[in-house]
Tab-separated table of C-alpha atoms in Angstrom:
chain	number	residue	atom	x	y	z
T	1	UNK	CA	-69.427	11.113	139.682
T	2	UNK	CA	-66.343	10.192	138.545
T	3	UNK	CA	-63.059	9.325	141.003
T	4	UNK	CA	-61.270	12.256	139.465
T	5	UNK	CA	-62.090	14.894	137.003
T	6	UNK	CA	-60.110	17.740	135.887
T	7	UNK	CA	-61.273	21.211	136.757
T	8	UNK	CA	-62.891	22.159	133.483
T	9	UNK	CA	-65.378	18.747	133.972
T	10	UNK	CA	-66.282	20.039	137.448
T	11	UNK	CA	-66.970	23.633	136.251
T	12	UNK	CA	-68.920	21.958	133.110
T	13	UNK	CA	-70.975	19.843	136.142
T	14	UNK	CA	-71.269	22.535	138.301
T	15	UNK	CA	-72.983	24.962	135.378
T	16	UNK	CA	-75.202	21.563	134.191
T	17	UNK	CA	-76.352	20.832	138.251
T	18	UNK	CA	-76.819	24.386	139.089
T	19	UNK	CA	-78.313	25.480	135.542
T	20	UNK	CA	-75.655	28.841	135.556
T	21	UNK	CA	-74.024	29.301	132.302
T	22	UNK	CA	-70.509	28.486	131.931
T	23	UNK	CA	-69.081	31.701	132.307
T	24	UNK	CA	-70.865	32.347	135.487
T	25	UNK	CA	-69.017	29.507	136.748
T	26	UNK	CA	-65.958	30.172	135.782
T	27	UNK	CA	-66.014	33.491	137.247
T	28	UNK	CA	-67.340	32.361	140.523
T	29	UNK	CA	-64.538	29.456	140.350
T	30	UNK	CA	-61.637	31.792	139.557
T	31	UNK	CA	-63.085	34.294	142.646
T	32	UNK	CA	-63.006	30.887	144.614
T	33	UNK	CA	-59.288	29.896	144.035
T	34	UNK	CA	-57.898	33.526	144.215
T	35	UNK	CA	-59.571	34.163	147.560
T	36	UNK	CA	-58.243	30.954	149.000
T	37	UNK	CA	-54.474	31.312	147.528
T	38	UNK	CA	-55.247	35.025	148.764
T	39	UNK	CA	-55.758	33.309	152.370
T	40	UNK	CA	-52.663	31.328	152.600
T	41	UNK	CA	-50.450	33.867	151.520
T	42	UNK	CA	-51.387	35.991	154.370
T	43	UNK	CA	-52.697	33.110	156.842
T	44	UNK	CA	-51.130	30.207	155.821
T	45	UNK	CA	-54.837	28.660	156.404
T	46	UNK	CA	-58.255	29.073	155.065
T	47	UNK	CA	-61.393	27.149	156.661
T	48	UNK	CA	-64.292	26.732	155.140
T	49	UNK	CA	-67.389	25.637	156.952
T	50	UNK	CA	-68.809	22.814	155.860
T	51	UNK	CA	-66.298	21.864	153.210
T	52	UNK	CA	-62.875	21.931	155.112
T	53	UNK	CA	-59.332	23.620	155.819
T	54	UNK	CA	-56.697	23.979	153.338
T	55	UNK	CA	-53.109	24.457	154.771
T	56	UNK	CA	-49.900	25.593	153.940
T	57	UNK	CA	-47.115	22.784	154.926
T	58	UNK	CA	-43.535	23.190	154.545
T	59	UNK	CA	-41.637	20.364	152.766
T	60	UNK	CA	-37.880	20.250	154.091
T	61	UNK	CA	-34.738	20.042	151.858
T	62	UNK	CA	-33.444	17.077	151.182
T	63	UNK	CA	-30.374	15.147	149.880
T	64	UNK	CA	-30.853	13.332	146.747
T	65	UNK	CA	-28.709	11.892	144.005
T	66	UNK	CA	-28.712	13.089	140.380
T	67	UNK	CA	-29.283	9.516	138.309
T	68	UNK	CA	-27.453	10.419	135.172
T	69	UNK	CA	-24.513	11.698	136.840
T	70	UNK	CA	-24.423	9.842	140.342
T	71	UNK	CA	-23.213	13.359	142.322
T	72	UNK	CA	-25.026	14.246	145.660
T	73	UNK	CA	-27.588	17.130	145.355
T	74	UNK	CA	-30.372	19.103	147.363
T	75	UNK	CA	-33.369	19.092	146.389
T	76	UNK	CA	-34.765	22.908	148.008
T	77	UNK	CA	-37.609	22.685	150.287
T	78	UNK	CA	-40.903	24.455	149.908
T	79	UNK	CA	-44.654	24.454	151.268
T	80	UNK	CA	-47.046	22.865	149.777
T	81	UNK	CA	-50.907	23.347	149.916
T	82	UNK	CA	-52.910	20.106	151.511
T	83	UNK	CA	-56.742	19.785	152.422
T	84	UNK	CA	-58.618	18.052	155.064
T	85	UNK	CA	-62.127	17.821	154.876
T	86	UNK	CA	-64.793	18.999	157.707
T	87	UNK	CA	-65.670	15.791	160.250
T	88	UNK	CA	-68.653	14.067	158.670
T	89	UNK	CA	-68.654	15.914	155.426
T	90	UNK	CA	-67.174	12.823	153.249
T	91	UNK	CA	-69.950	10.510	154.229
């Protein structure tokens, strides 16, 4: 396997490995990504046994300076999504 892939060459491997068609694995895919954005929206995590936990993490404001212009801005804070895999899954 490659070190990355993009997610239409792991929903082309997963339909080759598992011998689904395509659009069976997009579907299942799509179900997969909506349940787990579904998750953190209401429980800001979603665990998964066996694979791992994604969480919601909150990224502060911060000050920053515009380069073309030199002037002092803010850049807004907001959460972003992070993953760590089950103990002993990665092996």
């Amino acid at each position: 396997m490659a070190e990355k892939m993009t997610w239409l060459e792991l929903r082309r491997a997963i339909a080759v490995r598992s011998g689904d068609r395509q659009k069976e694995v997009n579907s299942f895919m799509d179900e997969l990504v909506k349940q787990i954005m579904e998750g953190l929206r209401t429980d800001k995590v979603v665990r998964i046994s066996g694979l791992g936990s994604f969480k919601l993490q909150a990224v502060a404001a911060r000050k920053s300076v515009n380069v073309a212009t030199g002037e002092d801005i803010v850049i807004p804070g907001y959460e972003k999504v992070t993953f760590v895999p089950e103990s002993g899954v990665i092996a």
